Amino acid sequence: MIEAQVLPTPIGSLSLLVRQGVLVAAGFTGEPGEMLARLTPELQAEGMKVVDDLGPISQAVRDYFDGDLDALDEIPVEQPGSATRKRLHQALREVRAGTTVSYAELAERAGLPRTAARVAGSACSQNLIAPFVPCHRVLPSSGGYGGYLYGVPVKEWLLAHESANRAS
């Protein structure tokens, strides 16, 4: 059974889905069912129940939004994907809060050539665990913010939050 919680944040509701103590989905929506629908059919079949608190995972979210930018880093996560996508997601987790990388840099950090920027972008678009796997920290090398599943204003807010709190 997947346990879910919806937490309020300064930029809207954040749904968290946990299976056996491991975060399998997270996203800026007040509807955990939207996150469940993005999981594999096998995980969906386990069912979902909404709980009041997910313990350390919920606390990590509160700490992150209170300014402890490293609070999300130690939470165990798991999501499907090829070996390449998993390497890209792991490389994303290693991008420190308050910093950004380009898609080409992300590819390189995952052991791919810089020309694999599109592959890195695809891994970001398929990320099921925002902001724990911080795809918001990836920006196009051509400038601007690029896209973000939960909207560019959410991406901008997260980056500003991290920059402001990393500087202090």
PDB file of C-alpha atoms in Angstrom:
ATOM      1  CA  MET A   1       0.000   0.000   0.000  1.00  0.00           C
ATOM      2  CA  ILE A   2       1.281   3.420  -0.944  1.00  0.00           C
ATOM      3  CA  GLU A   3       0.886   6.078   1.723  1.00  0.00           C
ATOM      4  CA  ALA A   4       0.233   9.648   0.618  1.00  0.00           C
ATOM      5  CA  GLN A   5       0.242  13.012   2.304  1.00  0.00           C
ATOM      6  CA  VAL A   6      -0.521  16.479   0.994  1.00  0.00           C
ATOM      7  CA  LEU A   7       1.573  19.189   2.644  1.00  0.00           C
ATOM      8  CA  PRO A   8       0.980  22.932   2.345  1.00  0.00           C
ATOM      9  CA  THR A   9       3.997  24.892   1.094  1.00  0.00           C
ATOM     10  CA  PRO A  10       4.533  28.579   0.274  1.00  0.00           C
ATOM     11  CA  ILE A  11       3.986  27.741  -3.410  1.00  0.00           C
ATOM     12  CA  GLY A  12       1.008  25.438  -3.087  1.00  0.00           C
ATOM     13  CA  SER A  13       0.253  21.894  -2.072  1.00  0.00           C
ATOM     14  CA  LEU A  14       2.924  19.209  -2.361  1.00  0.00           C
ATOM     15  CA  SER A  15       1.765  15.604  -2.660  1.00  0.00           C
ATOM     16  CA  LEU A  16       4.102  12.899  -1.366  1.00  0.00           C
ATOM     17  CA  LEU A  17       3.717   9.174  -2.097  1.00  0.00           C
ATOM     18  CA  VAL A  18       5.733   6.661  -0.079  1.00  0.00           C
ATOM     19  CA  ARG A  19       6.119   2.918  -0.411  1.00  0.00           C
ATOM     20  CA  GLN A  20       7.865   1.036   2.400  1.00  0.00           C
ATOM     21  CA  GLY A  21       9.630   4.172   3.617  1.00  0.00           C
ATOM     22  CA  VAL A  22      10.871   5.178   0.148  1.00  0.00           C
ATOM     23  CA  LEU A  23       9.519   8.204  -1.710  1.00  0.00           C
ATOM     24  CA  VAL A  24       8.155   7.064  -5.081  1.00  0.00           C
ATOM     25  CA  ALA A  25       6.417  10.270  -6.181  1.00  0.00           C
ATOM     26  CA  ALA A  26       6.222  13.906  -5.184  1.00  0.00           C
ATOM     27  CA  GLY A  27       4.834  16.905  -6.968  1.00  0.00           C
ATOM     28  CA  PHE A  28       3.198  20.283  -6.578  1.00  0.00           C
ATOM     29  CA  THR A  29      -0.442  19.242  -6.649  1.00  0.00           C
ATOM     30  CA  GLY A  30      -3.126  18.911  -4.033  1.00  0.00           C
ATOM     31  CA  GLU A  31      -4.326  15.699  -5.670  1.00  0.00           C
ATOM     32  CA  PRO A  32      -2.124  12.703  -4.763  1.00  0.00           C
ATOM     33  CA  GLY A  33      -4.106  10.651  -7.277  1.00  0.00           C
ATOM     34  CA  GLU A  34      -2.462  12.689 -10.045  1.00  0.00           C
ATOM     35  CA  MET A  35       0.911  11.463  -8.805  1.00  0.00           C
ATOM     36  CA  LEU A  36      -0.335   7.876  -8.415  1.00  0.00           C
ATOM     37  CA  ALA A  37      -1.468   7.914 -12.058  1.00  0.00           C
ATOM     38  CA  ARG A  38       2.134   8.594 -13.152  1.00  0.00           C
ATOM     39  CA  LEU A  39       3.479   5.475 -11.384  1.00  0.00           C
ATOM     40  CA  THR A  40       3.917   2.058 -12.947  1.00  0.00           C
ATOM     41  CA  PRO A  41       0.808  -0.136 -13.180  1.00  0.00           C
ATOM     42  CA  GLU A  42       2.348  -2.469 -10.566  1.00  0.00           C
ATOM     43  CA  LEU A  43       2.632   0.350  -8.018  1.00  0.00           C
ATOM     44  CA  GLN A  44      -0.807   1.705  -8.873  1.00  0.00           C
ATOM     45  CA  ALA A  45      -2.256  -1.750  -8.193  1.00  0.00           C
ATOM     46  CA  GLU A  46      -1.023  -1.594  -4.593  1.00  0.00           C
ATOM     47  CA  GLY A  47      -3.563   1.126  -3.854  1.00  0.00           C
ATOM     48  CA  MET A  48      -3.092   4.334  -1.932  1.00  0.00           C
ATOM     49  CA  LYS A  49      -4.236   5.667   1.411  1.00  0.00           C
ATOM     50  CA  VAL A  50      -3.884   9.254   2.569  1.00  0.00           C
ATOM     51  CA  VAL A  51      -2.230   9.610   5.980  1.00  0.00           C
ATOM     52  CA  ASP A  52      -1.765  12.545   8.335  1.00  0.00           C
ATOM     53  CA  ASP A  53       2.030  12.405   8.483  1.00  0.00           C
ATOM     54  CA  LEU A  54       4.886  10.600   6.737  1.00  0.00           C
ATOM     55  CA  GLY A  55       7.344  11.203   9.572  1.00  0.00           C
ATOM     56  CA  PRO A  56      10.877  12.115   8.496  1.00  0.00           C
ATOM     57  CA  ILE A  57       9.860  12.725   4.888  1.00  0.00           C
ATOM     58  CA  SER A  58       7.218  15.262   5.901  1.00  0.00           C
ATOM     59  CA  GLN A  59       9.648  16.880   8.314  1.00  0.00           C
ATOM     60  CA  ALA A  60      12.279  17.163   5.585  1.00  0.00           C
ATOM     61  CA  VAL A  61       9.803  19.090   3.437  1.00  0.00           C
ATOM     62  CA  ARG A  62       8.966  21.464   6.288  1.00  0.00           C
ATOM     63  CA  ASP A  63      12.684  21.950   7.013  1.00  0.00           C
ATOM     64  CA  TYR A  64      13.460  22.648   3.343  1.00  0.00           C
ATOM     65  CA  PHE A  65      10.805  25.341   3.103  1.00  0.00           C
ATOM     66  CA  ASP A  66      12.012  26.774   6.424  1.00  0.00           C
ATOM     67  CA  GLY A  67      15.464  27.291   4.860  1.00  0.00           C
ATOM     68  CA  ASP A  68      17.369  24.004   5.455  1.00  0.00           C
ATOM     69  CA  LEU A  69      18.174  23.472   1.792  1.00  0.00           C
ATOM     70  CA  ASP A  70      19.907  20.131   2.367  1.00  0.00           C
ATOM     71  CA  ALA A  71      16.923  18.579   4.180  1.00  0.00           C
ATOM     72  CA  LEU A  72      15.641  16.708   1.112  1.00  0.00           C
ATOM     73  CA  ASP A  73      19.006  15.218   0.160  1.00  0.00           C
ATOM     74  CA  GLU A  74      18.996  12.182   2.453  1.00  0.00           C
ATOM     75  CA  ILE A  75      15.429  11.053   1.792  1.00  0.00           C
ATOM     76  CA  PRO A  76      15.500   7.737  -0.096  1.00  0.00           C
ATOM     77  CA  VAL A  77      13.801   7.892  -3.498  1.00  0.00           C
ATOM     78  CA  GLU A  78      13.048   5.368  -6.201  1.00  0.00           C
ATOM     79  CA  GLN A  79      11.563   5.813  -9.643  1.00  0.00           C
ATOM     80  CA  PRO A  80      11.438   3.709 -12.789  1.00  0.00           C
ATOM     81  CA  GLY A  81      13.611   4.252 -15.794  1.00  0.00           C
ATOM     82  CA  SER A  82      16.524   3.014 -17.819  1.00  0.00           C
ATOM     83  CA  ALA A  83      20.029   2.869 -16.377  1.00  0.00           C
ATOM     84  CA  THR A  84      20.791   6.138 -18.185  1.00  0.00           C
ATOM     85  CA  ARG A  85      17.732   7.884 -16.752  1.00  0.00           C
ATOM     86  CA  LYS A  86      18.619   6.644 -13.261  1.00  0.00           C
ATOM     87  CA  ARG A  87      22.165   8.049 -13.667  1.00  0.00           C
ATOM     88  CA  LEU A  88      20.718  11.392 -14.749  1.00  0.00           C
ATOM     89  CA  HIS A  89      18.333  11.460 -11.793  1.00  0.00           C
ATOM     90  CA  GLN A  90      21.216  10.645  -9.441  1.00  0.00           C
ATOM     91  CA  ALA A  91      23.301  13.418 -11.004  1.00  0.00           C
ATOM     92  CA  LEU A  92      20.366  15.782 -10.429  1.00  0.00           C
ATOM     93  CA  ARG A  93      20.357  14.920  -6.733  1.00  0.00           C
ATOM     94  CA  GLU A  94      24.016  15.965  -6.591  1.00  0.00           C
ATOM     95  CA  VAL A  95      23.344  19.496  -7.895  1.00  0.00           C
ATOM     96  CA  ARG A  96      23.564  21.611  -4.743  1.00  0.00           C
ATOM     97  CA  ALA A  97      20.705  23.863  -3.785  1.00  0.00           C
ATOM     98  CA  GLY A  98      21.437  27.455  -4.749  1.00  0.00           C
ATOM     99  CA  THR A  99      23.224  26.396  -7.930  1.00  0.00           C
ATOM    100  CA  THR A 100      22.048  25.501 -11.415  1.00  0.00           C
ATOM    101  CA  VAL A 101      23.405  23.497 -14.340  1.00  0.00           C
ATOM    102  CA  SER A 102      22.578  23.342 -18.014  1.00  0.00           C
ATOM    103  CA  TYR A 103      21.120  20.231 -19.621  1.00  0.00           C
ATOM    104  CA  ALA A 104      24.499  19.610 -21.277  1.00  0.00           C
ATOM    105  CA  GLU A 105      26.272  19.896 -17.904  1.00  0.00           C
ATOM    106  CA  LEU A 106      23.777  17.488 -16.351  1.00  0.00           C
ATOM    107  CA  ALA A 107      24.442  14.980 -19.126  1.00  0.00           C
ATOM    108  CA  GLU A 108      28.178  15.299 -18.521  1.00  0.00           C
ATOM    109  CA  ARG A 109      27.762  14.826 -14.750  1.00  0.00           C
ATOM    110  CA  ALA A 110      25.912  11.581 -15.503  1.00  0.00           C
ATOM    111  CA  GLY A 111      28.804  10.311 -17.630  1.00  0.00           C
ATOM    112  CA  LEU A 112      27.219  11.133 -20.968  1.00  0.00           C
ATOM    113  CA  PRO A 113      28.560  13.438 -23.670  1.00  0.00           C
ATOM    114  CA  ARG A 114      27.481  17.088 -23.504  1.00  0.00           C
ATOM    115  CA  THR A 115      25.612  16.455 -26.753  1.00  0.00           C
ATOM    116  CA  ALA A 116      23.155  14.312 -24.755  1.00  0.00           C
ATOM    117  CA  ALA A 117      21.425  17.459 -23.485  1.00  0.00           C
ATOM    118  CA  ARG A 118      18.109  16.298 -24.972  1.00  0.00           C
ATOM    119  CA  VAL A 119      18.385  12.998 -23.099  1.00  0.00           C
ATOM    120  CA  ALA A 120      18.961  15.002 -19.898  1.00  0.00           C
ATOM    121  CA  GLY A 121      15.920  17.131 -20.698  1.00  0.00           C
ATOM    122  CA  SER A 122      13.825  14.019 -21.202  1.00  0.00           C
ATOM    123  CA  ALA A 123      14.947  12.646 -17.827  1.00  0.00           C
ATOM    124  CA  CYS A 124      13.909  15.926 -16.219  1.00  0.00           C
ATOM    125  CA  SER A 125      10.493  15.848 -17.883  1.00  0.00           C
ATOM    126  CA  GLN A 126       9.938  12.282 -16.655  1.00  0.00           C
ATOM    127  CA  ASN A 127      11.025  13.018 -13.077  1.00  0.00           C
ATOM    128  CA  LEU A 128       8.360  11.790 -10.646  1.00  0.00           C
ATOM    129  CA  ILE A 129       9.939  13.121  -7.457  1.00  0.00           C
ATOM    130  CA  ALA A 130      10.123  16.928  -7.478  1.00  0.00           C
ATOM    131  CA  PRO A 131      11.698  18.735  -5.653  1.00  0.00           C
ATOM    132  CA  PHE A 132      13.638  15.810  -4.071  1.00  0.00           C
ATOM    133  CA  VAL A 133      15.132  15.069  -7.497  1.00  0.00           C
ATOM    134  CA  PRO A 134      15.627  18.765  -8.255  1.00  0.00           C
ATOM    135  CA  CYS A 135      14.982  19.162 -11.963  1.00  0.00           C
ATOM    136  CA  HIS A 136      14.161  22.814 -11.209  1.00  0.00           C
ATOM    137  CA  ARG A 137      17.942  23.382 -10.909  1.00  0.00           C
ATOM    138  CA  VAL A 138      18.466  22.707 -14.632  1.00  0.00           C
ATOM    139  CA  LEU A 139      18.294  25.656 -17.000  1.00  0.00           C
ATOM    140  CA  PRO A 140      18.695  25.866 -20.770  1.00  0.00           C
ATOM    141  CA  SER A 141      22.119  27.096 -21.878  1.00  0.00           C
ATOM    142  CA  SER A 142      20.340  29.507 -24.224  1.00  0.00           C
ATOM    143  CA  GLY A 143      18.982  31.430 -21.225  1.00  0.00           C
ATOM    144  CA  GLY A 144      15.679  31.695 -19.431  1.00  0.00           C
ATOM    145  CA  TYR A 145      14.077  29.103 -17.202  1.00  0.00           C
ATOM    146  CA  GLY A 146      12.915  26.518 -19.702  1.00  0.00           C
ATOM    147  CA  GLY A 147       9.888  24.470 -18.773  1.00  0.00           C
ATOM    148  CA  TYR A 148       8.714  22.889 -15.540  1.00  0.00           C
ATOM    149  CA  LEU A 149       5.826  20.464 -15.106  1.00  0.00           C
ATOM    150  CA  TYR A 150       4.391  22.497 -12.230  1.00  0.00           C
ATOM    151  CA  GLY A 151       4.808  25.838 -14.015  1.00  0.00           C
ATOM    152  CA  VAL A 152       7.702  28.222 -14.497  1.00  0.00           C
ATOM    153  CA  PRO A 153       6.578  30.425 -11.550  1.00  0.00           C
ATOM    154  CA  VAL A 154       7.095  27.428  -9.213  1.00  0.00           C
ATOM    155  CA  LYS A 155      10.554  26.830 -10.714  1.00  0.00           C
ATOM    156  CA  GLU A 156      11.435  30.512 -10.316  1.00  0.00           C
ATOM    157  CA  TRP A 157      10.221  30.498  -6.685  1.00  0.00           C
ATOM    158  CA  LEU A 158      12.257  27.387  -5.816  1.00  0.00           C
ATOM    159  CA  LEU A 159      15.420  28.848  -7.339  1.00  0.00           C
ATOM    160  CA  ALA A 160      14.922  32.183  -5.555  1.00  0.00           C
ATOM    161  CA  HIS A 161      14.242  30.375  -2.244  1.00  0.00           C
ATOM    162  CA  GLU A 162      17.440  28.368  -2.608  1.00  0.00           C
ATOM    163  CA  SER A 163      19.563  31.340  -3.672  1.00  0.00           C
ATOM    164  CA  ALA A 164      18.324  33.478  -0.782  1.00  0.00           C
ATOM    165  CA  ASN A 165      18.837  30.766   1.832  1.00  0.00           C
ATOM    166  CA  ARG A 166      22.200  29.538   0.507  1.00  0.00           C
ATOM    167  CA  ALA A 167      23.561  33.080   0.694  1.00  0.00           C
ATOM    168  CA  SER A 168      22.658  33.425   4.371  1.00  0.00           C
TER     169      SER A 168
END
